[in-house]
Amino acid sequence: MPPLECINPETSPLAMWHKLRVEGRHGSRPRPWTLANMVSSLDGKAALNGRSGKLGGPLDRVMFQAIRALADVVLVGAQTVRTERYGPIQLSQDLQSARSDAGMAPNPLLAVLSRTLSLPNDRGLLDAPEGLVLMTGADAPPDRIRQAEDAGIRVEQLGESDSTVAAALDRLSETGANVVLTEGGPSVLADIIEADRLDELCLTLAPRLLGDGLNLIERSGLEGRRWQLQHCWAADDDLYLSYRRPAAQD
């Protein structure tokens, strides 16, 4: 079991990226390495006043950027994009430089799972088509597909599948993604777990008890397998945990 390590909450995302980067993820498997980064209250709730971004503290914000910088693609559901008010992914200049030195694109691609392709643009999400891909099903509205493609946005239709998330991960692998990060929401995370595609869970525990609210995983009946603790870091009263699936399950 790894020891608890205290982290200065003012530690830079680049320093944490270097700590996380030493562990093999890129090119380690025939399919993308899939990790999730989530924040939870002590009683397992994933949002404060409807938004996960309000739940985490300084350490969570540092880890959010560091973990994003590990990924080739950030995969999220449309509801998370709406609720958390996503814009284009733009890492700090030092993280972009570090990624470029490691042979990666300066910023990860943002992939959004959406049935309707109806997404907000109040933060310029749709104004940066080179960093965005929309992933949708066979029954997506044709006019919305045309509208997105006319704006230069790549649209991937996944067809009919038992698991849209699994199909999305397969498609991202076909286009060269080695590491895919999901930031939720809880139903997308549950879909990934149910499809047996999750390799790593990065979890910040916020020192709050909320009672009501959205659960970290919105699904019942998932297989209760054990996971292996990789990291245990603390900053102030926040706790950052990283778990991986045992190698025997690969």
Tab-separated table of C-alpha atoms in Angstrom:
chain	number	residue	atom	x	y	z
A	1	MET	CA	0.000	0.000	0.000
A	2	PRO	CA	1.478	3.391	-0.933
A	3	PRO	CA	2.147	5.797	1.945
A	4	LEU	CA	0.162	8.982	2.433
A	5	GLU	CA	2.099	11.890	0.955
A	6	CYS	CA	1.327	15.491	1.850
A	7	ILE	CA	1.237	17.866	-1.116
A	8	ASN	CA	1.439	21.637	-1.014
A	9	PRO	CA	-1.882	22.814	-2.529
A	10	GLU	CA	0.122	25.462	-4.399
A	11	THR	CA	2.109	22.758	-6.220
A	12	SER	CA	1.991	23.381	-9.949
A	13	PRO	CA	-0.005	21.159	-12.314
A	14	LEU	CA	3.245	20.603	-14.238
A	15	ALA	CA	4.957	19.150	-11.152
A	16	MET	CA	2.031	16.787	-10.580
A	17	TRP	CA	1.999	15.863	-14.285
A	18	HIS	CA	5.613	14.758	-13.970
A	19	LYS	CA	4.723	12.650	-10.906
A	20	LEU	CA	1.880	10.956	-12.768
A	21	ARG	CA	3.607	10.724	-16.126
A	22	VAL	CA	6.278	8.233	-15.001
A	23	GLU	CA	3.681	5.450	-14.855
A	24	GLY	CA	3.115	3.663	-18.139
A	25	ARG	CA	-0.095	4.485	-19.960
A	26	HIS	CA	0.798	5.377	-23.531
A	27	GLY	CA	1.148	2.410	-25.862
A	28	SER	CA	0.649	-0.084	-23.058
A	29	ARG	CA	-2.443	-1.851	-24.421
A	30	PRO	CA	-4.184	-2.711	-27.706
A	31	ARG	CA	-7.056	-0.373	-26.728
A	32	PRO	CA	-6.911	3.084	-25.147
A	33	TRP	CA	-5.966	3.366	-21.517
A	34	THR	CA	-9.148	4.791	-20.012
A	35	LEU	CA	-9.011	6.796	-16.825
A	36	ALA	CA	-11.646	8.782	-14.993
A	37	ASN	CA	-11.105	11.896	-12.907
A	38	MET	CA	-13.897	12.589	-10.458
A	39	VAL	CA	-14.505	14.480	-7.236
A	40	SER	CA	-16.754	13.213	-4.457
A	41	SER	CA	-18.013	14.280	-1.063
A	42	LEU	CA	-17.345	11.968	1.873
A	43	ASP	CA	-20.810	10.453	1.393
A	44	GLY	CA	-20.329	9.756	-2.313
A	45	LYS	CA	-22.032	12.777	-3.887
A	46	ALA	CA	-20.558	14.158	-7.100
A	47	ALA	CA	-21.789	17.753	-7.124
A	48	LEU	CA	-22.377	20.774	-4.912
A	49	ASN	CA	-25.306	22.943	-5.997
A	50	GLY	CA	-25.442	20.929	-9.196
A	51	ARG	CA	-21.790	21.355	-10.231
A	52	SER	CA	-18.764	19.167	-9.470
A	53	GLY	CA	-16.445	22.130	-10.017
A	54	LYS	CA	-17.793	23.738	-6.834
A	55	LEU	CA	-17.011	20.653	-4.740
A	56	GLY	CA	-13.237	20.392	-5.118
A	57	GLY	CA	-10.594	22.467	-3.352
A	58	PRO	CA	-7.163	23.737	-4.439
A	59	LEU	CA	-5.668	20.241	-4.812
A	60	ASP	CA	-8.527	19.122	-7.043
A	61	ARG	CA	-7.995	22.097	-9.334
A	62	VAL	CA	-4.272	21.291	-9.615
A	63	MET	CA	-4.965	17.620	-10.300
A	64	PHE	CA	-7.677	18.509	-12.818
A	65	GLN	CA	-5.122	20.216	-15.059
A	66	ALA	CA	-2.353	17.660	-14.466
A	67	ILE	CA	-4.600	14.711	-15.309
A	68	ARG	CA	-6.005	16.442	-18.398
A	69	ALA	CA	-2.431	16.811	-19.592
A	70	LEU	CA	-1.967	13.017	-19.470
A	71	ALA	CA	-4.692	12.418	-22.041
A	72	ASP	CA	-4.894	12.400	-25.803
A	73	VAL	CA	-8.675	12.797	-25.582
A	74	VAL	CA	-11.060	14.053	-22.885
A	75	LEU	CA	-14.419	12.264	-23.228
A	76	VAL	CA	-17.499	13.780	-21.574
A	77	GLY	CA	-21.259	13.582	-21.810
A	78	ALA	CA	-23.318	16.447	-23.197
A	79	GLN	CA	-25.039	17.056	-19.870
A	80	THR	CA	-21.680	17.570	-18.173
A	81	VAL	CA	-20.735	20.047	-20.909
A	82	ARG	CA	-23.938	21.986	-20.224
A	83	THR	CA	-23.780	21.845	-16.426
A	84	GLU	CA	-20.067	22.562	-16.013
A	85	ARG	CA	-20.053	25.119	-18.867
A	86	TYR	CA	-17.240	23.607	-20.907
A	87	GLY	CA	-15.206	25.652	-23.315
A	88	PRO	CA	-12.284	24.589	-25.515
A	89	ILE	CA	-9.515	22.748	-23.662
A	90	GLN	CA	-6.544	25.076	-23.272
A	91	LEU	CA	-3.747	23.892	-20.993
A	92	SER	CA	-1.161	26.240	-19.513
A	93	GLN	CA	1.827	27.046	-21.695
A	94	ASP	CA	4.229	24.987	-19.573
A	95	LEU	CA	1.983	21.919	-19.812
A	96	GLN	CA	1.628	22.408	-23.567
A	97	SER	CA	5.412	22.583	-23.914
A	98	ALA	CA	5.899	19.484	-21.769
A	99	ARG	CA	3.376	17.560	-23.860
A	100	SER	CA	5.028	18.666	-27.085
A	101	ASP	CA	8.423	17.537	-25.756
A	102	ALA	CA	6.815	14.153	-24.998
A	103	GLY	CA	5.535	13.826	-28.570
A	104	MET	CA	1.934	14.721	-27.738
A	105	ALA	CA	-0.366	17.388	-29.151
A	106	PRO	CA	-0.210	20.622	-27.106
A	107	ASN	CA	-3.812	20.165	-25.916
A	108	PRO	CA	-6.007	17.075	-25.676
A	109	LEU	CA	-8.954	16.701	-28.018
A	110	LEU	CA	-12.388	17.174	-26.437
A	111	ALA	CA	-14.871	14.446	-27.419
A	112	VAL	CA	-18.507	15.037	-26.464
A	113	LEU	CA	-21.102	12.265	-26.388
A	114	SER	CA	-24.410	13.745	-27.519
A	115	ARG	CA	-27.566	12.200	-28.954
A	116	THR	CA	-29.075	15.497	-30.095
A	117	LEU	CA	-25.906	17.513	-30.877
A	118	SER	CA	-27.512	20.434	-29.061
A	119	LEU	CA	-24.660	22.065	-27.150
A	120	PRO	CA	-24.139	25.523	-25.648
A	121	ASN	CA	-21.573	27.916	-27.050
A	122	ASP	CA	-21.528	30.540	-24.312
A	123	ARG	CA	-17.853	29.777	-23.615
A	124	GLY	CA	-16.777	29.352	-27.228
A	125	LEU	CA	-16.887	25.555	-27.272
A	126	LEU	CA	-18.047	25.412	-30.889
A	127	ASP	CA	-15.668	28.157	-32.011
A	128	ALA	CA	-12.592	25.896	-31.788
A	129	PRO	CA	-13.507	23.054	-34.170
A	130	GLU	CA	-9.937	21.778	-34.450
A	131	GLY	CA	-10.039	20.708	-30.781
A	132	LEU	CA	-13.520	19.166	-30.765
A	133	VAL	CA	-15.191	15.983	-31.954
A	134	LEU	CA	-18.881	15.223	-31.474
A	135	MET	CA	-19.775	11.563	-31.011
A	136	THR	CA	-23.369	10.602	-31.647
A	137	GLY	CA	-25.626	7.743	-32.649
A	138	ALA	CA	-27.151	6.623	-35.934
A	139	ASP	CA	-30.379	8.497	-35.169
A	140	ALA	CA	-28.778	11.927	-34.641
A	141	PRO	CA	-30.672	14.804	-36.320
A	142	PRO	CA	-29.236	15.182	-39.858
A	143	ASP	CA	-29.612	18.967	-39.799
A	144	ARG	CA	-27.527	19.182	-36.615
A	145	ILE	CA	-24.840	16.986	-38.178
A	146	ARG	CA	-24.703	19.232	-41.248
A	147	GLN	CA	-24.608	22.350	-39.095
A	148	ALA	CA	-21.673	21.018	-37.069
A	149	GLU	CA	-19.758	19.830	-40.120
A	150	ASP	CA	-20.349	23.144	-41.910
A	151	ALA	CA	-18.690	24.796	-38.890
A	152	GLY	CA	-15.657	22.540	-39.351
A	153	ILE	CA	-16.452	20.258	-36.403
A	154	ARG	CA	-15.749	16.556	-36.814
A	155	VAL	CA	-18.803	14.374	-36.182
A	156	GLU	CA	-18.434	10.653	-35.534
A	157	GLN	CA	-21.627	8.596	-35.908
A	158	LEU	CA	-21.256	5.423	-33.887
A	159	GLY	CA	-24.153	3.465	-35.321
A	160	GLU	CA	-26.285	1.095	-33.303
A	161	SER	CA	-24.388	-0.438	-30.416
A	162	ASP	CA	-25.114	-2.060	-27.070
A	163	SER	CA	-22.736	0.468	-25.513
A	164	THR	CA	-22.302	3.893	-27.063
A	165	VAL	CA	-19.401	4.564	-24.702
A	166	ALA	CA	-17.587	1.368	-25.742
A	167	ALA	CA	-18.143	2.257	-29.406
A	168	ALA	CA	-16.798	5.754	-28.760
A	169	LEU	CA	-13.652	4.380	-27.116
A	170	ASP	CA	-13.129	1.987	-30.031
A	171	ARG	CA	-13.533	4.821	-32.537
A	172	LEU	CA	-11.103	7.036	-30.621
A	173	SER	CA	-8.591	4.177	-30.604
A	174	GLU	CA	-8.945	3.857	-34.384
A	175	THR	CA	-8.062	7.531	-34.736
A	176	GLY	CA	-4.881	7.172	-32.670
A	177	ALA	CA	-5.852	7.881	-29.052
A	178	ASN	CA	-3.668	6.058	-26.523
A	179	VAL	CA	-5.039	7.606	-23.332
A	180	VAL	CA	-8.677	8.666	-22.943
A	181	LEU	CA	-9.782	10.619	-19.883
A	182	THR	CA	-13.407	10.908	-18.860
A	183	GLU	CA	-14.582	13.687	-16.571
A	184	GLY	CA	-18.102	12.335	-16.374
A	185	GLY	CA	-20.757	12.744	-15.721
A	186	PRO	CA	-21.739	9.913	-13.386
A	187	SER	CA	-23.831	8.107	-16.008
A	188	VAL	CA	-20.940	8.148	-18.514
A	189	LEU	CA	-18.611	6.814	-15.817
A	190	ALA	CA	-21.126	4.066	-15.044
A	191	ASP	CA	-21.340	3.167	-18.750
A	192	ILE	CA	-17.550	2.859	-18.945
A	193	ILE	CA	-17.433	0.645	-15.866
A	194	GLU	CA	-20.335	-1.470	-17.115
A	195	ALA	CA	-18.517	-1.952	-20.445
A	196	ASP	CA	-15.415	-3.074	-18.482
A	197	ARG	CA	-13.300	-0.310	-20.023
A	198	LEU	CA	-12.103	1.604	-16.958
A	199	ASP	CA	-8.398	1.148	-16.179
A	200	GLU	CA	-7.777	3.892	-13.642
A	201	LEU	CA	-9.881	6.037	-11.320
A	202	CYS	CA	-8.527	9.335	-10.021
A	203	LEU	CA	-10.711	10.476	-7.147
A	204	THR	CA	-10.556	13.599	-5.006
A	205	LEU	CA	-12.400	13.281	-1.697
A	206	ALA	CA	-13.730	16.653	-0.587
A	207	PRO	CA	-14.229	17.111	3.189
A	208	ARG	CA	-17.989	17.643	2.989
A	209	LEU	CA	-21.143	15.695	3.816
A	210	LEU	CA	-23.931	16.674	1.433
A	211	GLY	CA	-26.775	14.220	2.012
A	212	ASP	CA	-28.810	14.798	-1.138
A	213	GLY	CA	-27.413	15.077	-4.631
A	214	LEU	CA	-26.074	13.241	-7.633
A	215	ASN	CA	-24.185	10.059	-6.805
A	216	LEU	CA	-20.624	9.511	-8.009
A	217	ILE	CA	-21.853	6.548	-10.077
A	218	GLU	CA	-25.459	6.597	-11.238
A	219	ARG	CA	-25.998	2.876	-11.716
A	220	SER	CA	-26.991	-0.128	-9.634
A	221	GLY	CA	-25.827	-3.710	-10.019
A	222	LEU	CA	-22.235	-3.052	-11.116
A	223	GLU	CA	-19.728	-5.800	-10.410
A	224	GLY	CA	-18.035	-5.146	-7.056
A	225	ARG	CA	-14.446	-5.971	-8.005
A	226	ARG	CA	-11.508	-4.776	-5.922
A	227	TRP	CA	-9.069	-2.171	-7.240
A	228	GLN	CA	-5.449	-1.450	-6.334
A	229	LEU	CA	-4.441	1.829	-4.695
A	230	GLN	CA	-1.629	3.598	-6.582
A	231	HIS	CA	-1.412	7.007	-4.881
A	232	CYS	CA	-2.668	8.654	-1.728
A	233	TRP	CA	-1.972	12.385	-1.548
A	234	ALA	CA	-3.326	14.975	0.884
A	235	ALA	CA	-3.502	18.765	0.788
A	236	ASP	CA	-5.184	20.589	3.649
A	237	ASP	CA	-8.298	18.462	4.238
A	238	ASP	CA	-8.643	17.182	0.656
A	239	LEU	CA	-7.526	13.664	-0.220
A	240	TYR	CA	-6.487	12.543	-3.696
A	241	LEU	CA	-6.639	8.818	-4.476
A	242	SER	CA	-5.632	6.930	-7.596
A	243	TYR	CA	-6.766	3.342	-8.186
A	244	ARG	CA	-6.011	0.917	-11.007
A	245	ARG	CA	-7.620	-2.323	-12.017
A	246	PRO	CA	-5.439	-5.341	-11.126
A	247	ALA	CA	-3.256	-6.457	-14.029
A	248	ALA	CA	-4.830	-9.926	-13.966
A	249	GLN	CA	-8.110	-8.346	-15.161
A	250	ASP	CA	-6.589	-6.906	-18.369
